[in-house]
Tab-separated table of C-alpha atoms in Angstrom:
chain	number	residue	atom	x	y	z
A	1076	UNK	CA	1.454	28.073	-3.456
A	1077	UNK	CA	0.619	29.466	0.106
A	1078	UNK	CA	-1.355	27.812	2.359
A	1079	UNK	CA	-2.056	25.167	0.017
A	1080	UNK	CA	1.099	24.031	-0.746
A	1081	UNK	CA	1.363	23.202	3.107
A	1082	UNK	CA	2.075	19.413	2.105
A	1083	UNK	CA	4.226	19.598	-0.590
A	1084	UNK	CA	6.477	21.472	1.302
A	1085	UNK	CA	6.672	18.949	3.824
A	1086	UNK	CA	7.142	16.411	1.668
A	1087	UNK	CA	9.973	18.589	-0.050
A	1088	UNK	CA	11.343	18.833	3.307
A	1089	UNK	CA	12.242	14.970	3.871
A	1090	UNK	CA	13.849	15.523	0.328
A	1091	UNK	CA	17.359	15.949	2.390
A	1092	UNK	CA	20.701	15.462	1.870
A	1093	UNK	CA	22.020	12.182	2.191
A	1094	UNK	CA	24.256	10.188	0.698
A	1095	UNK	CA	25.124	10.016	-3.022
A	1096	UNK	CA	25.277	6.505	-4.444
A	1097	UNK	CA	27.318	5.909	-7.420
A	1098	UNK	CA	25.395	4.772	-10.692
A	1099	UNK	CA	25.986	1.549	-12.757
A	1100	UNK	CA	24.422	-2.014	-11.740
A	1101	UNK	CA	26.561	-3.197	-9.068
A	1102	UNK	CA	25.761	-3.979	-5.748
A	1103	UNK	CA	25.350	-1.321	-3.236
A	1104	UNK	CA	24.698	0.131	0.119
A	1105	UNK	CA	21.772	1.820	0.491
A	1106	UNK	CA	20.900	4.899	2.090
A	1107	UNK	CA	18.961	7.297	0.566
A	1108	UNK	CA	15.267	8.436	1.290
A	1109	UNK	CA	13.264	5.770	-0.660
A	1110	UNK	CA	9.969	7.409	-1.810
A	1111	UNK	CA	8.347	4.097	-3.853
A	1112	UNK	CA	8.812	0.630	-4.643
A	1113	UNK	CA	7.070	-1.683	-7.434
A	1114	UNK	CA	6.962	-5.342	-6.661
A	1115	UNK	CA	7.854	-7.551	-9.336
A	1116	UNK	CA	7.931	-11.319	-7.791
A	1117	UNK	CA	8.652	-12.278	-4.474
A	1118	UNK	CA	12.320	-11.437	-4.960
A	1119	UNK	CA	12.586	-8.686	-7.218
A	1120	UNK	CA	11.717	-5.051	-6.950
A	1121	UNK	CA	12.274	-1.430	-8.223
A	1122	UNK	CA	13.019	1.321	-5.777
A	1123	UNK	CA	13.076	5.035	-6.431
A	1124	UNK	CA	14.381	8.109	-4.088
A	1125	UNK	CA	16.383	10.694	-3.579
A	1126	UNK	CA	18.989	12.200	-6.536
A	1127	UNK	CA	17.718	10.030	-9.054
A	1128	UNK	CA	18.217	6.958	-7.468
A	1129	UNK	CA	16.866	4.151	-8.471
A	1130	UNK	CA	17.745	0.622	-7.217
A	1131	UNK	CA	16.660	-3.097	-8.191
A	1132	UNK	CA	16.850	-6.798	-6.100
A	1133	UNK	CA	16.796	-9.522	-7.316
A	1134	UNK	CA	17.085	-11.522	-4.129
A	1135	UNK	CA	13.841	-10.232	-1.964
A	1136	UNK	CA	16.067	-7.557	-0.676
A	1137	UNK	CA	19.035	-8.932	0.318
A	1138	UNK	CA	21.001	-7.038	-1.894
A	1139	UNK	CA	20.514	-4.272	-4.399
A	1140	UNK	CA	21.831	-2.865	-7.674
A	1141	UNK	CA	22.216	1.149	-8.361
A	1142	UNK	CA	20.599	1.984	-12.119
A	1143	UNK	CA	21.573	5.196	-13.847
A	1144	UNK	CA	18.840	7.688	-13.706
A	1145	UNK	CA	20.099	10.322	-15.266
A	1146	UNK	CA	18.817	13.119	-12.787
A	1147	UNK	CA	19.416	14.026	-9.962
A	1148	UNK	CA	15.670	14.723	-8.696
A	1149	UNK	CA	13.837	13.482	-6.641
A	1150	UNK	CA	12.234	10.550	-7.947
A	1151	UNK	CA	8.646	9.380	-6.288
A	1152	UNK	CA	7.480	6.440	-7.791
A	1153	UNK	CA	7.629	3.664	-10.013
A	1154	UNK	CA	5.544	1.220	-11.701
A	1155	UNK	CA	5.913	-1.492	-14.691
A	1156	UNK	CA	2.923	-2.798	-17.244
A	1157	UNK	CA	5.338	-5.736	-17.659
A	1158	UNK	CA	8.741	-7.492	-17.471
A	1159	UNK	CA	10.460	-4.634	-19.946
A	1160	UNK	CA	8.425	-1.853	-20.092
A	1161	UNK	CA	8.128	0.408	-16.800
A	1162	UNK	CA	8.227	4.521	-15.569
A	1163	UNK	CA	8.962	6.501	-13.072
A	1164	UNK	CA	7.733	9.948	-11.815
A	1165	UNK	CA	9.878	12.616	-9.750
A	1166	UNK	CA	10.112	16.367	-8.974
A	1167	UNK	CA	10.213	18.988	-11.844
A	1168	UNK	CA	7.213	16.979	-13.985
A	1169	UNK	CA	10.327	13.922	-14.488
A	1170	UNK	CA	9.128	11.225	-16.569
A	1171	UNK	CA	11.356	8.463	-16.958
A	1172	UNK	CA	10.892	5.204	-18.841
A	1173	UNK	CA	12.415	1.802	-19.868
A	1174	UNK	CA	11.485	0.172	-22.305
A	1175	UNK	CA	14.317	-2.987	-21.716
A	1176	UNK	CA	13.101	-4.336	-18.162
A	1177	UNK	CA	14.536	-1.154	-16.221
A	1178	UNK	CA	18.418	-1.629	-17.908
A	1179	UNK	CA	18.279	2.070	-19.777
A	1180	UNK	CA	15.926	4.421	-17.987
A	1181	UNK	CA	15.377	7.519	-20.819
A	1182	UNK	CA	13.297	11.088	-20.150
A	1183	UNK	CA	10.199	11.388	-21.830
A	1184	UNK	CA	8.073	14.857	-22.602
A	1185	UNK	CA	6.092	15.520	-20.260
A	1186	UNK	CA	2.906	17.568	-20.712
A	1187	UNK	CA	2.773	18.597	-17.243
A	1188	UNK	CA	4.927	22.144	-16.358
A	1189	UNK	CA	8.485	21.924	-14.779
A	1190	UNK	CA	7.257	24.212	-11.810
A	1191	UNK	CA	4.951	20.648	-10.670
A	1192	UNK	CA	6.109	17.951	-9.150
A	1193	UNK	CA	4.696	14.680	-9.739
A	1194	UNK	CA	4.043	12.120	-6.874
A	1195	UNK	CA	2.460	8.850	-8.028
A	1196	UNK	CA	1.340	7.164	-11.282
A	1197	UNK	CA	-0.268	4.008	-12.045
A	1198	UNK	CA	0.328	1.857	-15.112
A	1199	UNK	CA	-2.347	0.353	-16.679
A	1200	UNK	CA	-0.630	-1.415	-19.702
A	1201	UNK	CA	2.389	-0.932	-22.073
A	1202	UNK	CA	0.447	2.041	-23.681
A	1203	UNK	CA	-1.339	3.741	-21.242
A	1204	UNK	CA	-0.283	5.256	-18.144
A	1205	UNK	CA	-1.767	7.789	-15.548
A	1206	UNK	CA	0.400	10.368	-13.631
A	1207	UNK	CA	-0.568	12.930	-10.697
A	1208	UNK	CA	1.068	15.562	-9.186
A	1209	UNK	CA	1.419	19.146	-7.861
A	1210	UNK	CA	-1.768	21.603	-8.634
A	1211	UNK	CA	-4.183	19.239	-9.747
A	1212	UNK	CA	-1.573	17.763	-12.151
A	1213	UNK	CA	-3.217	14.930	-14.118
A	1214	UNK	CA	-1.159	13.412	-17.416
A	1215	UNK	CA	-1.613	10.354	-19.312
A	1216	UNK	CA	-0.184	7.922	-22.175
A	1217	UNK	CA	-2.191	6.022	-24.583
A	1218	UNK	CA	0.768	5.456	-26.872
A	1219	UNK	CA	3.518	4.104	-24.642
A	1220	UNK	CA	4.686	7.599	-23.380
A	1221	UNK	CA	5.337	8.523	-27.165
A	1222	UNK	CA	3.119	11.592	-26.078
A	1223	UNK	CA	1.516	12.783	-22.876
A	1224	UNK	CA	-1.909	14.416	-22.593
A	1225	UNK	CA	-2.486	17.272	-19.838
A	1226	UNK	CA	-6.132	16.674	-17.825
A	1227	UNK	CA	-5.077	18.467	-15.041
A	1228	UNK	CA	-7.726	19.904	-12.916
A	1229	UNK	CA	-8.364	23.925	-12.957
A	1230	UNK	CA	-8.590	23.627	-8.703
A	1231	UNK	CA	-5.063	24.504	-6.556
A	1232	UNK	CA	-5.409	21.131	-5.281
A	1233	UNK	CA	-2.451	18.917	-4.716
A	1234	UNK	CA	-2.622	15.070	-6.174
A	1235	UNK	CA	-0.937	12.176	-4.165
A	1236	UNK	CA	-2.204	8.741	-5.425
A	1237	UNK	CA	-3.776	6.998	-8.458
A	1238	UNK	CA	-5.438	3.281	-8.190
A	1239	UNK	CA	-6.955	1.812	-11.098
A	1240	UNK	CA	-8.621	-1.501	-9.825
A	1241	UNK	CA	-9.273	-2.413	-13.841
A	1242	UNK	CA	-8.843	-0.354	-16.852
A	1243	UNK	CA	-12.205	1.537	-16.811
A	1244	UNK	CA	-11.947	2.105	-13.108
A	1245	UNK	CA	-9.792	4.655	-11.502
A	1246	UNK	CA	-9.279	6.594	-8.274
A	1247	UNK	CA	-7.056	9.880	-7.687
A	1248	UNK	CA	-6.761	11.196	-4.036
A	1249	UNK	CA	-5.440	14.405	-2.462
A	1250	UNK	CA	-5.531	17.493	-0.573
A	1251	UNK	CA	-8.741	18.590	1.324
A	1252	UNK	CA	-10.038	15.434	0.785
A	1253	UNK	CA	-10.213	15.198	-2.626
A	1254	UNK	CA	-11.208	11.442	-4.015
A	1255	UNK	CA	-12.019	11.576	-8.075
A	1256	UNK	CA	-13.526	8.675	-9.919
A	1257	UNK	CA	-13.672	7.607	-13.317
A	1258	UNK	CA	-16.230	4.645	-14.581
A	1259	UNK	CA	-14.800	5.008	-18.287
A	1260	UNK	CA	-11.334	4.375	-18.297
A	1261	UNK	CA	-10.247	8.392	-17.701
A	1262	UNK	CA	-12.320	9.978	-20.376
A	1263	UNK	CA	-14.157	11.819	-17.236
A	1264	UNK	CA	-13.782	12.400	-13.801
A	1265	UNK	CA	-15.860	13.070	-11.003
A	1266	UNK	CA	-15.402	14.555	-7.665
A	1267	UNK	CA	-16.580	12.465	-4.785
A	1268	UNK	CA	-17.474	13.024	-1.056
A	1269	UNK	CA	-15.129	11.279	1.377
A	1270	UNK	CA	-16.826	13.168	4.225
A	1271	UNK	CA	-13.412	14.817	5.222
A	1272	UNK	CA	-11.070	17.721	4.329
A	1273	UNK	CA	-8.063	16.179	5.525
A	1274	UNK	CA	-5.407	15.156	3.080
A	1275	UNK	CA	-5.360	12.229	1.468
A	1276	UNK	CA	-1.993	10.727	0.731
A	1277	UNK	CA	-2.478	6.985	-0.514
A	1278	UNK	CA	-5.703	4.864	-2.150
A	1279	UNK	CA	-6.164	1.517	-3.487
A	1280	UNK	CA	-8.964	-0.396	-5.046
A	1281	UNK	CA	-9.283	-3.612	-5.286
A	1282	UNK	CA	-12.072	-3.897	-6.844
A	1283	UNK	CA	-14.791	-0.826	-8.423
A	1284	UNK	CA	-16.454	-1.136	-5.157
A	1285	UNK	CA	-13.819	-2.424	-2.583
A	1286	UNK	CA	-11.146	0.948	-1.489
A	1287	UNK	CA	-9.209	2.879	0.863
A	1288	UNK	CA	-8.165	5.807	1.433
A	1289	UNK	CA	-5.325	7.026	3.675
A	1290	UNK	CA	-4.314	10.419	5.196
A	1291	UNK	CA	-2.850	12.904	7.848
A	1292	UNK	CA	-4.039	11.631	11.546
A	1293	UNK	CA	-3.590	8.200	10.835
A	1294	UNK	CA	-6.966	8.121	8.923
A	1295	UNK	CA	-8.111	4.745	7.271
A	1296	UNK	CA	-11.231	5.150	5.494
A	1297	UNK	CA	-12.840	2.054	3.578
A	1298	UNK	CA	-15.907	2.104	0.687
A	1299	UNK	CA	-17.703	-1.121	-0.562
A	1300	UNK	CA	-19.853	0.424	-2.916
A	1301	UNK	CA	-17.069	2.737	-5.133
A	1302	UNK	CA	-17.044	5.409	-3.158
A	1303	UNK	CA	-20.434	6.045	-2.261
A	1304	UNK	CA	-20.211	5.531	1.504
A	1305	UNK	CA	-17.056	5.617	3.558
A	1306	UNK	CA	-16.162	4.682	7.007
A	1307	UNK	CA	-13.735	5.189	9.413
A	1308	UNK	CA	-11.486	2.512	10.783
A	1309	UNK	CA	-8.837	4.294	11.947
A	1310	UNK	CA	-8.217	7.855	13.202
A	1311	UNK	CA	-11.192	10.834	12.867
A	1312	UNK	CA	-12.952	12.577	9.901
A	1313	UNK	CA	-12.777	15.915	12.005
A	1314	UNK	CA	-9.877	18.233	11.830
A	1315	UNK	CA	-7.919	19.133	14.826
A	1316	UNK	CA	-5.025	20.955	16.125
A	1317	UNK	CA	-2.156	19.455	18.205
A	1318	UNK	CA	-3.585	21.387	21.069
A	1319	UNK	CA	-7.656	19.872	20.823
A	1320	UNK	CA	-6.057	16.281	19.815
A	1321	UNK	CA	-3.584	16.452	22.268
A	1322	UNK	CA	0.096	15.879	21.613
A	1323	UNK	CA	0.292	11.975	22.666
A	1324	UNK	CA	-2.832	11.130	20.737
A	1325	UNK	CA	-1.181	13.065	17.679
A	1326	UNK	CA	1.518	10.884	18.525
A	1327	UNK	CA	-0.293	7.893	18.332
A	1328	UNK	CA	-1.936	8.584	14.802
A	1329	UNK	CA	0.894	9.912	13.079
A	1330	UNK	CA	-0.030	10.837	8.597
A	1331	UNK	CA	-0.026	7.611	6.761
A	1332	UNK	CA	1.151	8.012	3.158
A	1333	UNK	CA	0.412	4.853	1.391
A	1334	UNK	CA	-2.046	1.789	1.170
A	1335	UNK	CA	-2.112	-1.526	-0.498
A	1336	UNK	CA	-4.649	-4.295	-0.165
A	1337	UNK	CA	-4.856	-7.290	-2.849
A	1338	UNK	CA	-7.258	-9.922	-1.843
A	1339	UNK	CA	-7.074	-10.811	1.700
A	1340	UNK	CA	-3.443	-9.062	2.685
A	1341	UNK	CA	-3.119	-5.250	2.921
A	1342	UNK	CA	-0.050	-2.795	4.102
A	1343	UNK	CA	-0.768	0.550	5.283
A	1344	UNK	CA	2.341	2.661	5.770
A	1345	UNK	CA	3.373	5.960	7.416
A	1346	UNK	CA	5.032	8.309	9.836
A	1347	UNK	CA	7.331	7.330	12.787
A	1348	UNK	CA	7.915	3.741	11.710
A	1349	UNK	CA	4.175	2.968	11.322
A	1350	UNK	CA	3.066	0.479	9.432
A	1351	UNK	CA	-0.079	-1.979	9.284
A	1352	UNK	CA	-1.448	-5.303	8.033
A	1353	UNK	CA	-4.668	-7.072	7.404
A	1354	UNK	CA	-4.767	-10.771	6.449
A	1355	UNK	CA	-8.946	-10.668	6.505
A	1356	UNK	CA	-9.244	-8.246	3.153
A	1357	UNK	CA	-8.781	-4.907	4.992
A	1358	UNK	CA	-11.326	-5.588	7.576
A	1359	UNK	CA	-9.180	-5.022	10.455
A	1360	UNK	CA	-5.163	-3.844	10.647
A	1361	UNK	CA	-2.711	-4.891	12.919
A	1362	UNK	CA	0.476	-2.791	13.733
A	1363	UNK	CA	3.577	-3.923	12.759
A	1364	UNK	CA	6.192	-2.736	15.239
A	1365	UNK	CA	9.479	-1.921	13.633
A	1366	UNK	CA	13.084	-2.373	15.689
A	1367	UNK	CA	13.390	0.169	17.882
A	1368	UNK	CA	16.167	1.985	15.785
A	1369	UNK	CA	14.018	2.074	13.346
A	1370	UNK	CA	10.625	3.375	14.815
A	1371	UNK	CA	11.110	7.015	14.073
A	1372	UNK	CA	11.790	6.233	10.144
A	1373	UNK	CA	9.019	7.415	8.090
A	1374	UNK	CA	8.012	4.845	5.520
A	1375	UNK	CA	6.803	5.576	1.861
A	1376	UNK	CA	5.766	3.373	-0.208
A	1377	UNK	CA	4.268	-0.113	-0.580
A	1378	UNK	CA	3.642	-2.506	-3.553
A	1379	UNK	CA	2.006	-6.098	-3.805
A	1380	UNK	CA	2.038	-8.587	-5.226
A	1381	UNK	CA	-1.127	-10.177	-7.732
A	1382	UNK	CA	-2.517	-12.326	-4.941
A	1383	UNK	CA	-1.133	-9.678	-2.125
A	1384	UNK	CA	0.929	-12.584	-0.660
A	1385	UNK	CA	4.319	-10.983	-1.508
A	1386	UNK	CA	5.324	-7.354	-1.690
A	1387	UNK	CA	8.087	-4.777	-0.709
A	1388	UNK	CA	7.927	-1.275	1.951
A	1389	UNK	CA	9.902	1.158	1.632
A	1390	UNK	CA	11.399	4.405	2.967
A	1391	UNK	CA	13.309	7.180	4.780
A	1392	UNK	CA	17.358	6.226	5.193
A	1393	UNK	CA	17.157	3.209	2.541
A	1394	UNK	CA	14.748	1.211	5.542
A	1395	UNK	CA	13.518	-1.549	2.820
A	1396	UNK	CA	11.311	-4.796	3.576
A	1397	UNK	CA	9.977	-7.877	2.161
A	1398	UNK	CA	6.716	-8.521	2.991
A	1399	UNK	CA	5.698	-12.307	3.176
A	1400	UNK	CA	1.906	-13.148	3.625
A	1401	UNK	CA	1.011	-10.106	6.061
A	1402	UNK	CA	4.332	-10.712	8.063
A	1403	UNK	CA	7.441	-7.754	7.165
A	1404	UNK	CA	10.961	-9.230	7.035
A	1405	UNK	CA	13.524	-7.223	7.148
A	1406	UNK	CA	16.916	-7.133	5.874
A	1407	UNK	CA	20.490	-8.000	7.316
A	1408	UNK	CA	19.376	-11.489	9.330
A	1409	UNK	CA	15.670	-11.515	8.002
A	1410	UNK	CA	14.064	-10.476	11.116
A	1411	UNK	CA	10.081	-9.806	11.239
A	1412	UNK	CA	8.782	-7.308	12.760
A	1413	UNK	CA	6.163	-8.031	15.637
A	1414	UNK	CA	2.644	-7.430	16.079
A	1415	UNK	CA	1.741	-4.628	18.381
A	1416	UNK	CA	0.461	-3.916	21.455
């Protein structure tokens, strides 16, 4: 992997041991590294992490329920086309899938090699599904994950994120900058300039034309015509080393790893507790700041709601959060976390 496989070994490294929740639906503690969430309503939600888990609410968060994986992976993400029918992605090219709203979670074949991980999918419908990973690992479903297709790409390039904004319309993002389109539902894909080479960890489209893209730095990058043009809202295009940036301002724009925006709200979340909001469609973001025993967490993932009112956070030592109309409420007494300086 060398050089190129700088990233995944970081993100292999917050893979650490902590603890081991029993299986079985019944309420539980939770403490593992949470890598991605899928919101379902306002109250319920799928989690994934560390040794398989995988956790469900039912009550915005207040409580949760362990599900038997089977594995003991990693697991990345998750995402549902439905009520019953959902999947999940994880180290080792792990494909898991329910087909009974997330009660029996079952392995599927993947097409993708055991030596690649897989980091992020998106579901499009009850048939078709879309899955990235390690070494320009791209799978999909059209048959309900009776059979995957390889379309990985023939560059060393890792693969973090997959939006599809409508069924003909998708968006992978990755190392070195790497943003590819597709106009015709995944049949072809296209490279695109972002106008960086710094990773890219999270994107979402909202519409064909309305998208962002979010990396190492604290970069925020936004397009309103699909890509074409980008700009910067947050952090720099250039690459630079601790020592040009200097260490406070590398500090203060620590990697951001995932990026949700649904109508007017957005969440943007990453390193050292960071996490962002817009209420004005992703024209400007407002930090969240996070209890201070909780500012050094690094957080995940992020799913909204249709509408973007409602949605869930999630990530490192089980930190969880409901996220209510741009404001994040956290568990235990339902605190919010304030706007920042």
């Amino acid at each position: 992997m060398g050089g190129r496989g700088r990233h995944v070994a970081a993100l292999a490294s917050i893979v650490a041991g902590v603890l081991a929740l029993p299986a079985g639906a019944r309420a539980v503690v939770v403490k593992d590294n949470l890598y991605g969430v899928k919101a379902m309503s306002a109250s319920e939600a799928w989690a994934v992490g560390n040794f398989g888990s995988i956790y469900h609410t039912t009550d915005a968060g207040k409580t949760w329920e362990a599900r038997a994986s089977g594995t003991k992976v990693p697991l990345f993400a998750v995402d549902f086309a439905d009520a019953e029918h959902g999947w999940i992605v994880g180290k080792s090219s792990t494909i898991l899938a329910t087909a009974d709203g997330g009660k029996t979670w079952k392995p599927e074949k993947s097409a993708i090699p055991p030596e690649k991980h897989l980091f992020n999918l998106k579901v499009i419908d009850a048939r078709t599904v879309w899955v990235v990973g390690d070494w320009g690992a791209i799978a999909t479903t059209r048959d309900g994950g009776a059979t995957w297709e390889d379309r990985s790409l023939g560059d060393d390039v890792v693969l973090y994120a997959v939006s599809f904004p409508d069924a003909q319309h998708g968006f992978i993002a990755g190392e070195f900058g790497t943003l590819l389109a597709t106009a015709d539902g995944g049949r072809s894909w296209r490279k695109q300039e972002v106008g960086t080479e710094k990773t890219l960890f999270g994107v979402s489209f909202s519409t064909p034309e309305k998208g962002w893209v979010v990396g190492i730095d604290g970069l925020i990058l936004r397009t309103r015509d699909g890509g074409q043009t980008w700009e910067v809202q947050h952090g720099a295009m250039e690459l630079g080393s601790v020592e040009e940036l200097g260490f406070l301002e590398t500090l203060k724009n620590p990697g951001l790893y995932d990026v949700r925006v649904v109508g007017q709200y957005g969440v943007v979340v990453g390193d050292t507790g960071n996490l962002m909001t817009t209420a004005d469609g992703g024209e400007t973001w407002t930090a969240r700041e996070l209890p201070e025993e909780e500012r050094l967490v690094w957080l995940r993932g992020v799913s909204l709601l249709p509408g973007g009112s409602a949605g869930f956070a999630v990530g490192a030592r089980g930190f969880r959060a409901a996220i209510d109309h741009g404001q994040i409420v956290l568990p235990a007494n339902g605190r919010r976390a304030a706007a920042g300086p």
